[in-house]
CSV table of C-alpha atoms in Angstrom, one decimal:
chain,number,residue,atom,x,y,z
A,1,MET,CA,0.0,0.0,0.0
A,2,MET,CA,1.1,3.6,-0.5
A,3,ARG,CA,1.5,5.6,2.6
A,4,LEU,CA,3.5,8.8,2.1
A,5,PHE,CA,4.2,12.2,3.6
A,6,ASN,CA,4.1,13.3,7.2
A,7,LEU,CA,3.0,16.2,9.2
A,8,ARG,CA,3.9,17.7,12.6
A,9,ARG,CA,1.1,17.4,15.1
A,10,SER,CA,-0.2,19.9,17.6
A,11,GLN,CA,-0.7,18.3,21.0
A,12,THR,CA,-3.3,20.1,23.1
A,13,ARG,CA,-5.6,18.5,25.6
A,14,LEU,CA,-7.9,20.0,28.2
A,15,LEU,CA,-7.1,18.8,31.7
A,16,LEU,CA,-10.7,18.9,32.8
A,17,SER,CA,-11.7,16.4,30.0
A,18,VAL,CA,-8.9,14.0,31.0
A,19,LEU,CA,-9.0,14.1,34.8
A,20,PRO,CA,-12.4,12.6,35.6
A,21,LEU,CA,-12.0,9.3,33.6
A,22,ALA,CA,-8.4,9.0,34.8
A,23,LEU,CA,-9.5,9.3,38.4
A,24,VAL,CA,-12.1,6.6,37.9
A,25,LEU,CA,-9.5,4.1,36.8
A,26,LEU,CA,-7.0,5.2,39.4
A,27,ALA,CA,-9.6,4.6,42.1
A,28,ALA,CA,-10.1,1.0,40.9
A,29,THR,CA,-6.4,0.0,41.1
A,30,PRO,CA,-2.9,1.3,41.3
A,31,SER,CA,-1.4,2.6,38.0
A,32,CYS,CA,0.3,0.1,35.7
A,33,THR,CA,3.3,2.3,35.6
A,34,THR,CA,4.2,0.8,39.0
A,35,ARG,CA,3.8,-2.8,37.6
A,36,THR,CA,1.8,-3.8,40.7
A,37,ALA,CA,0.1,-7.1,41.0
A,38,ALA,CA,-3.2,-5.5,41.9
A,39,CYS,CA,-6.0,-6.4,39.5
A,40,ALA,CA,-3.5,-8.5,37.4
A,41,CYS,CA,-2.0,-5.4,35.9
A,42,LEU,CA,1.1,-6.1,33.8
A,43,ASN,CA,3.5,-8.1,35.9
A,44,PRO,CA,4.2,-11.4,34.1
A,45,GLU,CA,5.3,-13.0,37.3
A,46,ASN,CA,1.6,-13.0,38.4
A,47,GLY,CA,1.1,-16.1,36.2
A,48,ILE,CA,-2.0,-14.7,34.5
A,49,ALA,CA,-3.9,-17.4,32.6
A,50,LEU,CA,-4.9,-16.9,29.0
A,51,GLU,CA,-8.7,-16.7,28.9
A,52,LEU,CA,-11.5,-15.1,27.0
A,53,PRO,CA,-14.2,-13.2,29.0
A,54,VAL,CA,-17.0,-15.3,27.5
A,55,ASN,CA,-17.7,-19.0,27.0
A,56,SER,CA,-18.0,-20.2,23.4
A,57,PRO,CA,-17.3,-23.3,21.4
A,58,GLN,CA,-14.3,-21.6,19.9
A,59,ASN,CA,-12.5,-20.7,23.1
A,60,ASP,CA,-9.9,-23.5,23.1
A,61,LEU,CA,-9.1,-23.0,19.4
A,62,LEU,CA,-8.7,-19.3,19.9
A,63,ILE,CA,-6.3,-19.7,22.8
A,64,GLU,CA,-4.4,-22.4,21.0
A,65,SER,CA,-4.1,-20.4,17.8
A,66,TRP,CA,-3.0,-17.3,19.8
A,67,GLN,CA,-0.2,-19.3,21.4
A,68,ALA,CA,0.9,-20.7,18.1
A,69,TYR,CA,0.8,-17.2,16.5
A,70,ARG,CA,2.7,-15.7,19.4
A,71,SER,CA,5.5,-18.3,19.1
A,72,ARG,CA,5.7,-18.2,15.3
A,73,PHE,CA,5.1,-14.5,14.4
A,74,ILE,CA,6.1,-12.4,17.5
A,75,GLN,CA,9.8,-12.1,18.5
A,76,ASP,CA,10.8,-11.9,22.1
A,77,ASP,CA,11.2,-8.2,21.8
A,78,GLY,CA,7.6,-7.7,20.6
A,79,ARG,CA,8.2,-7.3,16.8
A,80,VAL,CA,5.5,-9.0,14.7
A,81,ILE,CA,7.0,-10.6,11.6
A,82,ASP,CA,5.3,-10.9,8.2
A,83,ARG,CA,6.9,-14.1,7.1
A,84,GLU,CA,5.3,-14.0,3.6
A,85,ASP,CA,7.0,-10.7,2.7
A,86,GLY,CA,10.7,-10.5,3.5
A,87,ASP,CA,10.1,-10.8,7.2
A,88,ARG,CA,9.0,-7.2,7.3
A,89,THR,CA,6.9,-5.6,10.0
A,90,VAL,CA,3.8,-3.5,9.4
A,91,SER,CA,2.0,-1.2,11.8
A,92,GLU,CA,-1.2,-3.2,11.2
A,93,GLY,CA,0.5,-6.3,12.6
A,94,GLN,CA,1.5,-4.7,15.8
A,95,ALA,CA,-2.0,-3.3,16.3
A,96,TYR,CA,-3.6,-6.7,15.5
A,97,ALA,CA,-1.4,-8.3,18.1
A,98,MET,CA,-2.4,-5.8,20.7
A,99,LEU,CA,-6.1,-6.3,20.0
A,100,ARG,CA,-5.7,-10.1,20.2
A,101,ALA,CA,-3.7,-9.9,23.4
A,102,VAL,CA,-6.4,-7.8,25.1
A,103,ALA,CA,-9.1,-10.3,24.1
A,104,VAL,CA,-7.2,-13.3,25.3
A,105,ASN,CA,-5.9,-11.7,28.5
A,106,ASP,CA,-2.1,-11.6,27.7
A,107,PRO,CA,-0.9,-8.3,29.2
A,108,ALA,CA,2.8,-9.3,28.9
A,109,THR,CA,2.6,-9.8,25.1
A,110,PHE,CA,0.5,-6.7,24.8
A,111,ASP,CA,3.1,-4.6,26.5
A,112,ARG,CA,5.9,-6.1,24.4
A,113,THR,CA,4.3,-5.5,21.1
A,114,TYR,CA,3.2,-2.0,22.0
A,115,THR,CA,6.6,-1.1,23.4
A,116,TRP,CA,8.3,-2.3,20.3
A,117,ALA,CA,6.0,-0.3,18.0
A,118,LYS,CA,6.5,2.9,20.0
A,119,SER,CA,10.3,2.4,19.9
A,120,ASN,CA,10.8,1.4,16.3
A,121,LEU,CA,7.8,2.8,14.3
A,122,ALA,CA,8.1,6.4,15.5
A,123,ARG,CA,8.0,8.9,12.7
A,124,LEU,CA,11.0,11.2,12.8
A,125,ASP,CA,11.9,14.5,11.2
A,126,GLU,CA,15.3,15.3,9.7
A,127,ALA,CA,16.6,16.1,13.1
A,128,GLY,CA,15.6,12.7,14.4
A,129,GLU,CA,12.7,14.2,16.5
A,130,PRO,CA,9.2,12.6,16.6
A,131,THR,CA,6.8,14.4,14.3
A,132,ASP,CA,3.7,12.9,16.0
A,133,LEU,CA,2.6,9.7,17.7
A,134,LEU,CA,1.4,7.9,14.5
A,135,TRP,CA,3.4,4.8,13.4
A,136,ALA,CA,5.4,4.3,10.3
A,137,TRP,CA,3.5,1.7,8.5
A,138,LYS,CA,6.5,-0.4,7.1
A,139,TRP,CA,9.7,-1.5,8.8
A,140,GLY,CA,12.2,-4.0,7.5
A,141,GLN,CA,15.6,-4.7,5.9
A,142,ARG,CA,17.2,-2.0,3.8
A,143,PRO,CA,19.4,-2.7,0.8
A,144,ASP,CA,22.5,-2.2,3.0
A,145,GLY,CA,21.4,-4.9,5.3
A,146,SER,CA,20.3,-2.7,8.2
A,147,TRP,CA,16.8,-2.8,9.6
A,148,ASP,CA,14.7,0.3,10.1
A,149,ALA,CA,11.6,2.1,8.8
A,150,LEU,CA,11.3,1.5,5.1
A,151,ASP,CA,8.4,4.0,4.7
A,152,PRO,CA,7.9,6.5,7.5
A,153,ASN,CA,4.3,7.3,6.6
A,154,PHE,CA,1.3,6.2,8.6
A,155,ALA,CA,-1.7,3.9,7.8
A,156,THR,CA,-4.7,5.2,9.6
A,157,ASP,CA,-6.3,1.8,10.2
A,158,ALA,CA,-3.3,0.6,12.2
A,159,ASP,CA,-3.3,3.6,14.4
A,160,ILE,CA,-7.1,3.3,14.9
A,161,ASP,CA,-6.7,-0.3,16.0
A,162,ALA,CA,-3.8,0.5,18.3
A,163,ALA,CA,-5.8,3.3,20.0
A,164,THR,CA,-8.7,0.9,20.3
A,165,ALA,CA,-6.5,-1.8,21.9
A,166,LEU,CA,-5.1,0.8,24.3
A,167,ILE,CA,-8.6,1.8,25.5
A,168,LEU,CA,-9.6,-1.9,25.9
A,169,ALA,CA,-6.4,-2.7,27.7
A,170,ALA,CA,-7.0,0.2,30.1
A,171,ARG,CA,-10.4,-1.3,30.9
A,172,ARG,CA,-9.5,-4.9,31.1
A,173,TRP,CA,-6.3,-4.5,33.2
A,174,SER,CA,-7.2,-1.2,34.9
A,175,CYS,CA,-4.2,0.6,33.5
A,176,PRO,CA,-4.7,4.4,33.3
A,177,GLN,CA,-1.5,4.9,31.5
A,178,TYR,CA,-2.8,3.1,28.5
A,179,LEU,CA,-5.8,5.5,28.5
A,180,ASP,CA,-3.5,8.5,28.5
A,181,ASP,CA,-1.5,7.0,25.7
A,182,ALA,CA,-4.7,6.4,23.7
A,183,ARG,CA,-5.9,10.0,24.1
A,184,ALA,CA,-2.6,11.4,22.9
A,185,LEU,CA,-2.7,9.1,19.9
A,186,LEU,CA,-6.2,10.1,19.1
A,187,ALA,CA,-5.3,13.7,18.8
A,188,ASP,CA,-2.9,12.8,16.0
A,189,ILE,CA,-5.3,10.5,14.2
A,190,TRP,CA,-7.8,13.3,14.1
A,191,ASN,CA,-5.3,15.9,13.0
A,192,HIS,CA,-3.6,13.9,10.3
A,193,GLY,CA,-6.0,11.0,9.4
A,194,THR,CA,-9.2,12.9,8.8
A,195,LEU,CA,-10.2,16.0,6.8
A,196,ASP,CA,-13.1,18.4,6.5
A,197,LEU,CA,-15.3,18.0,3.4
A,198,PRO,CA,-17.0,20.9,1.6
A,199,ASN,CA,-20.4,19.8,2.9
A,200,GLY,CA,-19.1,20.3,6.5
A,201,ASN,CA,-18.7,16.6,7.3
A,202,ARG,CA,-15.5,15.0,8.5
A,203,GLN,CA,-14.0,12.2,6.5
A,204,LEU,CA,-11.6,9.4,7.5
A,205,ILE,CA,-8.7,9.1,5.1
A,206,PRO,CA,-6.3,6.1,4.8
A,207,GLY,CA,-3.2,8.1,5.5
A,208,PRO,CA,-1.7,11.6,4.7
A,209,ALA,CA,-3.9,13.5,2.4
A,210,GLU,CA,-1.0,14.2,0.0
A,211,ALA,CA,-0.4,10.5,-0.5
A,212,PHE,CA,-4.0,9.7,-1.3
A,213,SER,CA,-4.8,12.5,-3.7
A,214,LEU,CA,-5.5,11.0,-7.1
A,215,GLU,CA,-6.1,14.3,-8.8
A,216,PRO,CA,-6.4,17.8,-7.4
A,217,ASP,CA,-10.1,17.3,-6.9
A,218,GLN,CA,-10.1,13.6,-5.8
A,219,ILE,CA,-9.0,11.7,-2.8
A,220,ILE,CA,-8.6,7.9,-2.4
A,221,LEU,CA,-10.6,6.2,0.3
A,222,ASN,CA,-10.5,2.7,1.8
A,223,PRO,CA,-13.9,1.5,3.2
A,224,SER,CA,-12.3,-1.2,5.4
A,225,TYR,CA,-10.6,1.5,7.5
A,226,PHE,CA,-14.0,2.7,8.6
A,227,ALA,CA,-14.2,1.5,12.3
A,228,PRO,CA,-17.5,2.8,13.8
A,229,ALA,CA,-17.3,0.8,17.0
A,230,SER,CA,-13.8,2.2,17.6
A,231,PHE,CA,-15.0,5.8,16.9
A,232,ARG,CA,-17.7,5.4,19.6
A,233,LEU,CA,-15.0,4.4,22.1
A,234,PHE,CA,-13.0,7.4,21.0
A,235,ALA,CA,-15.9,9.7,21.6
A,236,GLU,CA,-16.3,8.4,25.1
A,237,VAL,CA,-12.7,9.2,26.1
A,238,ASP,CA,-11.9,12.1,23.8
A,239,PRO,CA,-14.7,14.7,23.9
A,240,ASP,CA,-12.4,17.3,22.2
A,241,HIS,CA,-13.0,15.8,18.8
A,242,ASP,CA,-16.3,14.9,17.0
A,243,TRP,CA,-15.7,11.2,16.4
A,244,ASN,CA,-19.4,10.6,15.8
A,245,SER,CA,-19.1,12.7,12.7
A,246,LEU,CA,-16.8,10.0,11.2
A,247,ILE,CA,-19.5,7.4,11.9
A,248,ASP,CA,-22.0,9.3,9.9
A,249,SER,CA,-19.7,10.0,7.0
A,250,GLY,CA,-18.5,6.4,7.0
A,251,TYR,CA,-22.0,4.9,6.8
A,252,THR,CA,-22.8,7.4,4.0
A,253,LEU,CA,-19.7,6.1,2.2
A,254,LEU,CA,-20.8,2.5,2.6
A,255,SER,CA,-24.3,3.3,1.5
A,256,ASP,CA,-23.1,5.2,-1.6
A,257,LEU,CA,-20.8,2.4,-2.6
A,258,SER,CA,-23.6,-0.1,-2.4
A,259,GLU,CA,-25.0,1.6,-5.4
A,260,PHE,CA,-21.7,2.0,-7.2
A,261,SER,CA,-21.0,-1.6,-8.1
A,262,ALA,CA,-23.2,-4.3,-9.7
A,263,THR,CA,-22.7,-6.6,-6.6
A,264,GLY,CA,-23.2,-3.9,-4.0
A,265,LEU,CA,-20.1,-5.2,-2.2
A,266,PRO,CA,-17.5,-2.7,-0.9
A,267,PRO,CA,-14.3,-2.2,-2.9
A,268,ASP,CA,-10.8,-2.2,-1.5
A,269,TRP,CA,-10.1,1.3,-2.7
A,270,ILE,CA,-12.2,4.0,-4.4
A,271,ALA,CA,-11.6,7.6,-5.7
A,272,TYR,CA,-13.9,10.2,-4.3
A,273,ASN,CA,-14.6,13.8,-5.4
A,274,PRO,CA,-15.6,15.7,-2.2
A,275,ALA,CA,-16.9,18.7,-4.2
A,276,THR,CA,-19.5,16.7,-6.2
A,277,GLY,CA,-19.9,13.8,-3.8
A,278,THR,CA,-19.2,11.3,-6.6
A,279,TYR,CA,-17.0,8.2,-6.9
A,280,ARG,CA,-15.0,6.7,-9.7
A,281,GLN,CA,-13.0,3.5,-10.1
A,282,LEU,CA,-9.3,3.8,-9.8
A,283,PRO,CA,-7.3,3.5,-13.1
A,284,LEU,CA,-6.5,-0.1,-14.0
A,285,ASP,CA,-2.8,0.6,-14.0
A,286,TYR,CA,-2.9,2.3,-10.6
A,287,PRO,CA,-1.2,0.4,-7.7
A,288,LEU,CA,-4.4,0.4,-5.7
A,289,GLN,CA,-7.4,-1.2,-7.2
A,290,SER,CA,-11.2,-0.8,-7.0
A,291,ARG,CA,-12.3,-4.4,-6.5
A,292,TYR,CA,-13.8,-6.5,-3.7
A,293,SER,CA,-10.8,-8.4,-2.2
A,294,PHE,CA,-8.5,-8.7,0.8
A,295,ASP,CA,-8.9,-5.2,2.2
A,296,ALA,CA,-12.6,-5.0,1.7
A,297,PHE,CA,-13.2,-8.3,3.6
A,298,ARG,CA,-12.6,-6.4,6.9
A,299,VAL,CA,-15.7,-4.2,6.3
A,300,TRP,CA,-17.8,-7.2,7.6
A,301,TRP,CA,-15.8,-7.4,10.8
A,302,ARG,CA,-15.9,-3.7,11.6
A,303,VAL,CA,-19.5,-3.2,10.8
A,304,ALA,CA,-20.5,-6.4,12.7
A,305,GLN,CA,-18.8,-5.0,15.8
A,306,ASP,CA,-20.9,-1.9,15.6
A,307,ALA,CA,-24.1,-3.9,15.2
A,308,VAL,CA,-23.4,-6.0,18.3
A,309,TRP,CA,-21.4,-3.8,20.6
A,310,PHE,CA,-23.6,-0.7,20.1
A,311,ASN,CA,-26.8,-2.0,18.5
A,312,GLU,CA,-26.4,0.4,15.6
A,313,PRO,CA,-29.3,-0.1,13.2
A,314,ARG,CA,-27.3,1.2,10.2
A,315,ALA,CA,-24.8,-1.6,10.8
A,316,GLN,CA,-27.4,-4.4,11.0
A,317,ALA,CA,-29.1,-3.0,7.9
A,318,TYR,CA,-25.8,-2.9,6.0
A,319,LEU,CA,-25.1,-6.6,6.9
A,320,GLU,CA,-28.6,-7.6,5.9
A,321,GLY,CA,-28.6,-5.6,2.7
A,322,ARG,CA,-25.1,-6.6,1.4
A,323,THR,CA,-24.5,-10.2,2.4
A,324,PRO,CA,-27.3,-11.7,0.2
A,325,GLU,CA,-25.0,-11.4,-2.8
A,326,LEU,CA,-22.5,-13.6,-1.1
A,327,ILE,CA,-25.2,-16.0,0.2
A,328,ARG,CA,-26.5,-16.4,-3.4
A,329,ARG,CA,-23.0,-17.2,-4.7
A,330,TRP,CA,-22.4,-19.6,-1.9
A,331,GLN,CA,-25.7,-21.4,-2.4
A,332,GLN,CA,-25.1,-21.6,-6.2
A,333,ASN,CA,-21.5,-22.6,-6.2
A,334,GLY,CA,-20.5,-23.8,-2.7
A,335,ARG,CA,-17.6,-21.4,-2.8
A,336,LEU,CA,-16.7,-17.7,-2.8
A,337,PRO,CA,-14.0,-16.3,-5.1
A,338,ALA,CA,-11.3,-14.2,-3.3
A,339,ARG,CA,-11.6,-11.3,-5.8
A,340,LEU,CA,-14.6,-9.8,-7.6
A,341,THR,CA,-14.6,-6.9,-10.0
A,342,LEU,CA,-17.1,-4.1,-9.7
A,343,ASP,CA,-19.3,-5.7,-12.3
A,344,GLY,CA,-19.3,-8.9,-10.4
A,345,ASN,CA,-16.9,-11.1,-12.4
A,346,ALA,CA,-14.5,-13.4,-10.5
A,347,GLU,CA,-11.1,-11.9,-10.9
A,348,ALA,CA,-9.4,-14.9,-9.3
A,349,SER,CA,-10.3,-18.6,-9.2
A,350,PHE,CA,-8.8,-19.2,-5.8
A,351,GLU,CA,-10.6,-18.9,-2.4
A,352,ALA,CA,-9.4,-17.2,0.7
A,353,THR,CA,-9.7,-18.4,4.3
A,354,ALA,CA,-9.5,-14.7,5.4
A,355,HIS,CA,-12.6,-14.0,3.3
A,356,TYR,CA,-14.6,-16.9,4.7
A,357,ALA,CA,-13.7,-15.9,8.3
A,358,MET,CA,-14.9,-12.3,7.8
A,359,VAL,CA,-18.1,-13.4,5.9
A,360,TYR,CA,-18.7,-16.0,8.6
A,361,LEU,CA,-18.7,-13.3,11.3
A,362,ALA,CA,-21.2,-11.1,9.3
A,363,LEU,CA,-23.5,-14.1,8.7
A,364,THR,CA,-23.7,-14.9,12.4
A,365,GLN,CA,-25.8,-11.8,12.5
A,366,VAL,CA,-27.8,-12.4,9.4
A,367,ASP,CA,-28.1,-16.1,8.5
A,368,PRO,CA,-26.6,-18.4,11.2
A,369,ALA,CA,-27.3,-21.5,9.2
A,370,ILE,CA,-25.2,-20.4,6.3
A,371,ALA,CA,-22.5,-19.2,8.7
A,372,ASP,CA,-22.3,-22.7,10.2
A,373,GLU,CA,-21.9,-24.2,6.8
A,374,ILE,CA,-19.0,-21.9,6.1
A,375,LEU,CA,-17.5,-22.7,9.4
A,376,ARG,CA,-17.7,-26.5,8.9
A,377,GLU,CA,-16.8,-26.6,5.2
A,378,LYS,CA,-14.2,-23.8,4.8
A,379,LEU,CA,-12.7,-22.8,8.2
A,380,GLN,CA,-12.5,-25.9,10.3
A,381,PRO,CA,-10.9,-28.1,7.5
A,382,VAL,CA,-8.0,-25.7,7.0
A,383,TYR,CA,-7.1,-25.4,10.7
A,384,SER,CA,-4.4,-27.6,12.2
A,385,ASN,CA,-2.1,-27.3,15.2
A,386,GLY,CA,-2.8,-23.6,15.8
A,387,PHE,CA,-2.7,-22.3,12.2
A,388,TRP,CA,-5.1,-21.8,9.3
A,389,ASP,CA,-3.7,-22.8,5.9
A,390,ASN,CA,0.0,-22.7,6.9
A,391,ASP,CA,2.4,-21.2,9.4
A,392,THR,CA,3.5,-18.3,7.1
A,393,ALA,CA,0.2,-16.7,6.3
A,394,TYR,CA,0.3,-13.7,8.7
A,395,TYR,CA,-2.7,-11.9,7.4
A,396,THR,CA,-4.8,-15.1,7.3
A,397,GLN,CA,-4.0,-15.9,10.9
A,398,ASN,CA,-5.3,-12.6,12.1
A,399,LEU,CA,-8.5,-12.3,10.0
A,400,ALA,CA,-9.4,-15.9,10.8
A,401,TRP,CA,-8.9,-15.3,14.5
A,402,PHE,CA,-11.0,-12.1,14.5
A,403,GLY,CA,-13.7,-13.8,12.5
A,404,LEU,CA,-14.1,-16.6,15.1
A,405,LEU,CA,-13.8,-14.3,18.1
A,406,PRO,CA,-17.2,-14.0,19.7
A,407,LEU,CA,-18.7,-10.6,19.1
A,408,ASP,CA,-20.1,-10.4,22.6
A,409,ILE,CA,-16.5,-9.8,23.8
A,410,SER,CA,-17.4,-6.2,23.9
A,411,PRO,CA,-15.8,-3.2,25.7
A,412,ASP,CA,-18.4,-3.5,28.5
A,413,ARG,CA,-17.7,-7.2,28.9
A,414,LEU,CA,-14.0,-6.5,29.3
A,415,GLN,CA,-14.8,-3.7,31.8
A,416,SER,CA,-16.9,-6.1,33.9
A,417,THR,CA,-14.1,-8.7,33.7
A,418,ALA,CA,-11.7,-6.2,35.3
A,419,GLU,CA,-14.2,-5.3,38.0
A,420,ASN,CA,-14.8,-8.9,38.9
A,421,LEU,CA,-11.1,-9.6,39.1
A,422,CYS,CA,-10.5,-6.6,41.4
A,423,GLN,CA,-13.4,-7.7,43.7
A,424,SER,CA,-12.0,-11.3,43.9
A,425,GLN,CA,-8.6,-9.9,45.0
A,426,GLU,CA,-10.0,-7.6,47.7
């Protein structure tokens, strides 16, 4: 993906908006910065057991696959390795590891992956000073053999997922420092990863505006970066910014794109003209493509979260309105191609486990019987000894895991888990 350019941030936060929530967490338990054992904070010597906060048929598999992933893809220092692409690291991978560690109650791995990202993905100016708190999206081996950031520019989805993970970690492990870190990161996401539209709305963009300008009057958008459930969490802890406006513009985007293609399915990337409110397919020779494929799969995951966590009617309506195309193809052919053009033609003959996992999650809210078919026929058969497909498919491991993670593992459930743990230790 193309992530270019960087901007210096302006860090201003009102003390009165921060203090009340911080005091609530501080009252529950000592700060994690002291590494105390109270409420199972972050001390690995506490012997914290891996566990999900809900019971489901997938619990044992999710814990086993996390342990296998942790061993295979995460170094001792916390770097997450993409073994299919030159052993590089991407900011997305660090954020995914943080989200998974929170869900499975692994504070030590959370801290390691977060610390590595902060230390190694910091975006620096020519003087070596941080420009903001966003993460360079790509890190790996340079031609001279050294390892460092290969592209210092940020990917908004990774920073959104990292901020989400920090908020959830603050709740699950009663760690106020993570909440402070999240608020600081949110200010930079807002300042550099969103922009004002001519109609007065605020729009999420995939990275720096200069990098995603197709023409002077067009910007490039990625629907799978839209994370409405995360934006609701951001609004709770960061009242200085209108995160709810991103929810409205995001659902408008999804609705508009439903009419843009013959299938109604979301594209990976799309060009948008803010002045006219119109969309166009990206040129066929452009590095980013307007097709339904591996990026777009994540729309099902992010929208399903909003439907279940926050009972958003637009989310449920989107799932019910857009999944019938996939159900129809499944019932006719017993398979789903991994890539579809905007006119509905299969661009690839192969299937993708990541696709089936994301569709499975959406269908649990729309057609549980079809969801069970996909689970039995496409997801369970390709899982063995902690891995889906093989032990090099970094992206597949993550999307398959998130697809099978019960949606009722919500922020409220994580909060209640922390409260129960504190009470049991009093």
